Amino acid sequence: NSSAHKGGTVTTSRSWYSSCVECHDQEGFIEFTINGSGGTFYASDYSSPFTCGLCHGIHENFDEADYALRLTAATVLKVGGNTVDFSADGNSNTCLQCHQARRGYDSYWDGAAATVDIGGHDGPHYGTQVNLLLGELGIAAGTAGTHATSSSLGQCVGCHMDNASPDGAGHSFSPVVDNCTACHAGATDFDVNGYVTDMEADLDALLVELQALGILDAEGHLPEDDITITSDQFQAWWNYTVVYLDHSKGVHNPVYATALIDDAKTKLGI
């Protein structure tokens, strides 16, 4: 397992908060799968990095159920409350629990105010993958993309785990091009029709403008103290953030990601 899950980096900063522990600590996640809450596993001196036992039960029953996935049921999203079932192959529901946003834009803006105060850790929270896949979370109407709706893809695992090789996939969770060619015949990389190149350029342009406005700092973070920005600037920042924090550069849902980024560019006059 060469993924960031195994590296343990996600357990180092937030695992001592009860609201974070269900995804940032192995024991907290396991307790969540049993009781629906991370319970008491949120002490900074107790946090442990992820192992196989995070997602899989290991030698708990000493029967055929060992190594079964802990979470396979449909997931109720924290933003919007929709129930999502990525069970085309029985595995992808495990991913939904943590790879989703924690806050919607209406946590900060009522849709009418001319200005908005933001700062610190405001935003949807890392891991907007499921939301973008479904065409949700941004300040624009959207629909689910093919990567979310095609049962033949196996949703998450079909792209991120099939065809394990030294180059990726499997438990590295890094997709390989071989997992794309059934739909994108002849693809030799992920930049199909130059989409990723164009999206990178748009994200870079928006980052530069948001930094020039003082909304984001040199590292791409909000200022620690609240700042007041216009509603147009807020919408641009939010839509940029939804796409950026997905980290697929729009690939998870190209049509919706493009709509969000185009709207952000319009709002900032780019």
GROMACS .gro file of C-alpha atoms in nm:
model
  270
    1ASN     CA    1   0.000   0.000   0.000
    2SER     CA    2   0.177   0.314  -0.122
    3SER     CA    3  -0.120   0.547  -0.074
    4ALA     CA    4  -0.147   0.849   0.154
    5HIS     CA    5  -0.368   0.634   0.378
    6LYS     CA    6  -0.069   0.417   0.463
    7GLY     CA    7   0.164   0.715   0.499
    8GLY     CA    8  -0.019   0.826   0.809
    9THR     CA    9  -0.014   1.196   0.714
   10VAL     CA   10  -0.389   1.230   0.757
   11THR     CA   11  -0.369   1.129   1.124
   12THR     CA   12  -0.126   1.395   1.236
   13SER     CA   13  -0.325   1.719   1.253
   14ARG     CA   14  -0.691   1.668   1.340
   15SER     CA   15  -0.722   1.330   1.506
   16TRP     CA   16  -0.773   1.472   1.854
   17TYR     CA   17  -1.101   1.647   1.770
   18SER     CA   18  -1.416   1.442   1.820
   19SER     CA   19  -1.570   1.583   1.503
   20CYS     CA   20  -1.266   1.479   1.297
   21VAL     CA   21  -1.166   1.147   1.444
   22GLU     CA   22  -1.398   0.929   1.235
   23CYS     CA   23  -1.173   0.992   0.934
   24HIS     CA   24  -0.841   1.096   1.086
   25ASP     CA   25  -0.775   0.809   1.323
   26GLN     CA   26  -0.793   0.434   1.272
   27GLU     CA   27  -0.957   0.351   1.604
   28GLY     CA   28  -1.201   0.639   1.561
   29PHE     CA   29  -1.303   0.519   1.215
   30ILE     CA   30  -1.351   0.163   1.336
   31GLU     CA   31  -1.567   0.279   1.625
   32PHE     CA   32  -1.763   0.496   1.382
   33THR     CA   33  -1.841   0.193   1.167
   34ILE     CA   34  -1.975   0.015   1.474
   35ASN     CA   35  -2.152   0.290   1.668
   36GLY     CA   36  -2.193   0.575   1.421
   37SER     CA   37  -1.956   0.797   1.619
   38GLY     CA   38  -1.585   0.825   1.682
   39GLY     CA   39  -1.666   0.806   2.050
   40THR     CA   40  -1.372   0.865   2.284
   41PHE     CA   41  -1.094   0.798   2.034
   42TYR     CA   42  -0.972   1.153   1.994
   43ALA     CA   43  -0.670   1.196   2.218
   44SER     CA   44  -0.361   1.333   2.045
   45ASP     CA   45  -0.136   1.085   2.224
   46TYR     CA   46  -0.350   0.791   2.110
   47SER     CA   47  -0.381   0.855   1.737
   48SER     CA   48  -0.246   0.580   1.518
   49PRO     CA   49  -0.179   0.567   1.142
   50PHE     CA   50  -0.395   0.363   0.910
   51THR     CA   51  -0.339  -0.005   0.844
   52CYS     CA   52  -0.535  -0.267   0.649
   53GLY     CA   53  -0.762  -0.289   0.953
   54LEU     CA   54  -0.897   0.059   0.884
   55CYS     CA   55  -1.124  -0.059   0.602
   56HIS     CA   56  -1.110  -0.435   0.654
   57GLY     CA   57  -1.197  -0.649   0.951
   58ILE     CA   58  -0.888  -0.859   1.022
   59HIS     CA   59  -0.893  -1.187   1.216
   60GLU     CA   60  -1.189  -1.080   1.422
   61ASN     CA   61  -1.412  -1.379   1.353
   62PHE     CA   62  -1.158  -1.629   1.218
   63ASP     CA   63  -1.401  -1.728   0.946
   64GLU     CA   64  -1.482  -1.628   0.587
   65ALA     CA   65  -1.595  -1.283   0.703
   66ASP     CA   66  -1.239  -1.184   0.795
   67TYR     CA   67  -1.101  -0.911   0.573
   68ALA     CA   68  -1.453  -0.808   0.471
   69LEU     CA   69  -1.501  -0.433   0.428
   70ARG     CA   70  -1.630  -0.259   0.738
   71LEU     CA   71  -1.857  -0.018   0.550
   72THR     CA   72  -2.060  -0.131   0.248
   73ALA     CA   73  -2.397   0.034   0.310
   74ALA     CA   74  -2.516   0.350   0.136
   75THR     CA   75  -2.390   0.676   0.290
   76VAL     CA   76  -2.590   0.983   0.392
   77LEU     CA   77  -2.391   1.287   0.279
   78LYS     CA   78  -2.308   1.547   0.541
   79VAL     CA   79  -2.394   1.830   0.301
   80GLY     CA   80  -2.745   1.807   0.161
   81GLY     CA   81  -2.836   1.486   0.340
   82ASN     CA   82  -2.876   1.280   0.022
   83THR     CA   83  -2.829   0.904   0.049
   84VAL     CA   84  -2.568   0.783  -0.199
   85ASP     CA   85  -2.514   0.421  -0.292
   86PHE     CA   86  -2.201   0.341  -0.495
   87SER     CA   87  -2.251  -0.034  -0.469
   88ALA     CA   88  -2.205  -0.133  -0.834
   89ASP     CA   89  -1.928  -0.364  -0.717
   90GLY     CA   90  -1.999  -0.368  -0.345
   91ASN     CA   91  -1.686  -0.177  -0.252
   92SER     CA   92  -1.702   0.193  -0.335
   93ASN     CA   93  -1.936   0.285  -0.050
   94THR     CA   94  -1.637   0.254   0.182
   95CYS     CA   95  -1.481   0.556   0.011
   96LEU     CA   96  -1.786   0.780   0.047
   97GLN     CA   97  -1.766   0.819   0.421
   98CYS     CA   98  -1.454   1.035   0.425
   99HIS     CA   99  -1.417   1.163   0.069
  100GLN     CA  100  -1.698   1.415   0.100
  101ALA     CA  101  -1.743   1.776   0.205
  102ARG     CA  102  -1.839   1.870   0.561
  103ARG     CA  103  -1.990   2.212   0.492
  104GLY     CA  104  -2.196   2.375   0.218
  105TYR     CA  105  -2.173   2.735   0.099
  106ASP     CA  106  -2.490   2.817   0.297
  107SER     CA  107  -2.285   2.779   0.614
  108TYR     CA  108  -2.139   3.118   0.523
  109TRP     CA  109  -2.369   3.291   0.276
  110ASP     CA  110  -2.748   3.310   0.262
  111GLY     CA  111  -2.755   3.359  -0.114
  112ALA     CA  112  -2.859   3.724  -0.087
  113ALA     CA  113  -2.611   3.920   0.128
  114ALA     CA  114  -2.384   4.156  -0.062
  115THR     CA  115  -2.079   4.068   0.149
  116VAL     CA  116  -1.950   3.759   0.326
  117ASP     CA  117  -1.700   3.713   0.612
  118ILE     CA  118  -1.459   3.420   0.574
  119GLY     CA  119  -1.123   3.318   0.716
  120GLY     CA  120  -0.925   3.049   0.894
  121HIS     CA  121  -1.048   2.700   0.811
  122ASP     CA  122  -1.369   2.808   0.640
  123GLY     CA  123  -1.470   2.614   0.330
  124PRO     CA  124  -1.612   2.276   0.237
  125HIS     CA  125  -1.324   2.080   0.397
  126TYR     CA  126  -1.081   1.857   0.214
  127GLY     CA  127  -1.223   1.571   0.013
  128THR     CA  128  -1.496   1.702  -0.220
  129GLN     CA  129  -1.468   1.400  -0.449
  130VAL     CA  130  -1.813   1.247  -0.398
  131ASN     CA  131  -1.983   1.585  -0.417
  132LEU     CA  132  -1.817   1.677  -0.745
  133LEU     CA  133  -1.888   1.333  -0.889
  134LEU     CA  134  -2.257   1.390  -0.817
  135GLY     CA  135  -2.264   1.746  -0.951
  136GLU     CA  136  -2.330   1.895  -0.608
  137LEU     CA  137  -2.178   2.142  -0.359
  138GLY     CA  138  -2.088   2.424  -0.596
  139ILE     CA  139  -2.289   2.743  -0.637
  140ALA     CA  140  -2.433   2.633  -0.970
  141ALA     CA  141  -2.676   2.367  -1.082
  142GLY     CA  142  -2.519   2.038  -1.188
  143THR     CA  143  -2.579   1.674  -1.258
  144ALA     CA  144  -2.391   1.356  -1.178
  145GLY     CA  145  -2.110   1.272  -1.418
  146THR     CA  146  -2.054   0.944  -1.601
  147HIS     CA  147  -1.787   0.840  -1.352
  148ALA     CA  148  -2.058   0.836  -1.083
  149THR     CA  149  -2.344   0.683  -1.279
  150SER     CA  150  -2.185   0.408  -1.489
  151SER     CA  151  -2.217   0.077  -1.309
  152SER     CA  152  -1.958  -0.073  -1.542
  153LEU     CA  153  -1.692   0.154  -1.394
  154GLY     CA  154  -1.736   0.029  -1.040
  155GLN     CA  155  -1.747   0.395  -0.938
  156CYS     CA  156  -1.444   0.464  -0.713
  157VAL     CA  157  -1.266   0.131  -0.721
  158GLY     CA  158  -1.305   0.072  -1.093
  159CYS     CA  159  -1.073   0.363  -1.170
  160HIS     CA  160  -0.867   0.377  -0.852
  161MET     CA  161  -0.801   0.010  -0.778
  162ASP     CA  162  -0.836  -0.207  -1.089
  163ASN     CA  163  -0.527  -0.324  -1.280
  164ALA     CA  164  -0.276  -0.303  -0.999
  165SER     CA  165   0.080  -0.258  -1.124
  166PRO     CA  166   0.406  -0.098  -1.010
  167ASP     CA  167   0.273   0.223  -1.170
  168GLY     CA  168  -0.035   0.247  -0.952
  169ALA     CA  169  -0.394   0.135  -0.890
  170GLY     CA  170  -0.458  -0.148  -0.649
  171HIS     CA  171  -0.413  -0.027  -0.293
  172SER     CA  172  -0.206   0.267  -0.411
  173PHE     CA  173  -0.544   0.416  -0.516
  174SER     CA  174  -0.357   0.601  -0.792
  175PRO     CA  175  -0.550   0.539  -1.116
  176VAL     CA  176  -0.370   0.401  -1.420
  177VAL     CA  177  -0.455   0.481  -1.782
  178ASP     CA  178  -0.547   0.117  -1.849
  179ASN     CA  179  -0.857   0.181  -1.639
  180CYS     CA  180  -0.966   0.461  -1.874
  181THR     CA  181  -0.934   0.306  -2.217
  182ALA     CA  182  -1.257   0.105  -2.209
  183CYS     CA  183  -1.438   0.438  -2.242
  184HIS     CA  184  -1.157   0.661  -2.373
  185ALA     CA  185  -1.019   0.444  -2.653
  186GLY     CA  186  -0.663   0.529  -2.743
  187ALA     CA  187  -0.595   0.736  -2.430
  188THR     CA  188  -0.227   0.738  -2.336
  189ASP     CA  189  -0.260   0.966  -2.032
  190PHE     CA  190  -0.529   1.135  -1.825
  191ASP     CA  191  -0.523   1.453  -2.032
  192VAL     CA  192  -0.798   1.338  -2.268
  193ASN     CA  193  -0.859   1.601  -2.539
  194GLY     CA  194  -0.636   1.839  -2.344
  195TYR     CA  195  -0.898   1.879  -2.070
  196VAL     CA  196  -0.658   1.854  -1.776
  197THR     CA  197  -0.416   2.103  -1.933
  198ASP     CA  198  -0.698   2.354  -1.978
  199MET     CA  199  -0.830   2.299  -1.626
  200GLU     CA  200  -0.485   2.344  -1.472
  201ALA     CA  201  -0.448   2.675  -1.654
  202ASP     CA  202  -0.788   2.794  -1.531
  203LEU     CA  203  -0.718   2.690  -1.171
  204ASP     CA  204  -0.382   2.867  -1.183
  205ALA     CA  205  -0.541   3.184  -1.321
  206LEU     CA  206  -0.806   3.184  -1.051
  207LEU     CA  207  -0.548   3.125  -0.779
  208VAL     CA  208  -0.344   3.423  -0.899
  209GLU     CA  209  -0.652   3.646  -0.899
  210LEU     CA  210  -0.772   3.529  -0.557
  211GLN     CA  211  -0.424   3.594  -0.417
  212ALA     CA  212  -0.416   3.940  -0.576
  213LEU     CA  213  -0.746   4.017  -0.403
  214GLY     CA  214  -0.601   3.906  -0.068
  215ILE     CA  215  -0.852   3.623  -0.035
  216LEU     CA  216  -0.583   3.353  -0.049
  217ASP     CA  217  -0.224   3.378   0.071
  218ALA     CA  218   0.094   3.262  -0.100
  219GLU     CA  219   0.023   2.902   0.005
  220GLY     CA  220  -0.335   2.912  -0.118
  221HIS     CA  221  -0.492   2.941   0.229
  222LEU     CA  222  -0.744   3.187   0.368
  223PRO     CA  223  -0.612   3.445   0.617
  224GLU     CA  224  -0.631   3.330   0.978
  225ASP     CA  225  -0.851   3.628   1.070
  226ASP     CA  226  -1.183   3.687   0.898
  227ILE     CA  227  -1.194   3.914   0.596
  228THR     CA  228  -1.499   4.066   0.431
  229ILE     CA  229  -1.542   4.002   0.059
  230THR     CA  230  -1.817   4.063  -0.194
  231SER     CA  231  -2.071   3.795  -0.273
  232ASP     CA  232  -1.925   3.759  -0.625
  233GLN     CA  233  -1.579   3.708  -0.479
  234PHE     CA  234  -1.718   3.454  -0.232
  235GLN     CA  235  -1.891   3.256  -0.507
  236ALA     CA  236  -1.574   3.255  -0.717
  237TRP     CA  237  -1.363   3.142  -0.422
  238TRP     CA  238  -1.614   2.873  -0.324
  239ASN     CA  239  -1.648   2.724  -0.672
  240TYR     CA  240  -1.271   2.732  -0.721
  241THR     CA  241  -1.225   2.559  -0.385
  242VAL     CA  242  -1.480   2.285  -0.459
  243VAL     CA  243  -1.294   2.192  -0.778
  244TYR     CA  244  -0.943   2.235  -0.635
  245LEU     CA  245  -1.006   2.025  -0.323
  246ASP     CA  246  -1.137   1.741  -0.537
  247HIS     CA  247  -0.779   1.707  -0.671
  248SER     CA  248  -0.885   1.530  -0.990
  249LYS     CA  249  -0.849   1.856  -1.187
  250GLY     CA  250  -1.207   1.816  -1.293
  251VAL     CA  251  -1.178   1.461  -1.422
  252HIS     CA  252  -1.433   1.325  -1.176
  253ASN     CA  253  -1.706   1.534  -1.341
  254PRO     CA  254  -1.567   1.742  -1.630
  255VAL     CA  255  -1.894   1.911  -1.730
  256TYR     CA  256  -1.978   2.025  -1.377
  257ALA     CA  257  -1.620   2.124  -1.290
  258THR     CA  258  -1.599   2.335  -1.605
  259ALA     CA  259  -1.930   2.506  -1.521
  260LEU     CA  260  -1.804   2.595  -1.172
  261ILE     CA  261  -1.470   2.725  -1.296
  262ASP     CA  262  -1.629   2.923  -1.580
  263ASP     CA  263  -1.866   3.083  -1.331
  264ALA     CA  264  -1.575   3.168  -1.099
  265LYS     CA  265  -1.385   3.329  -1.385
  266THR     CA  266  -1.690   3.533  -1.483
  267LYS     CA  267  -1.745   3.649  -1.125
  268LEU     CA  268  -1.384   3.774  -1.109
  269GLY     CA  269  -1.381   3.917  -1.460
  270ILE     CA  270  -1.116   3.680  -1.595
   0.00000   0.00000   0.00000
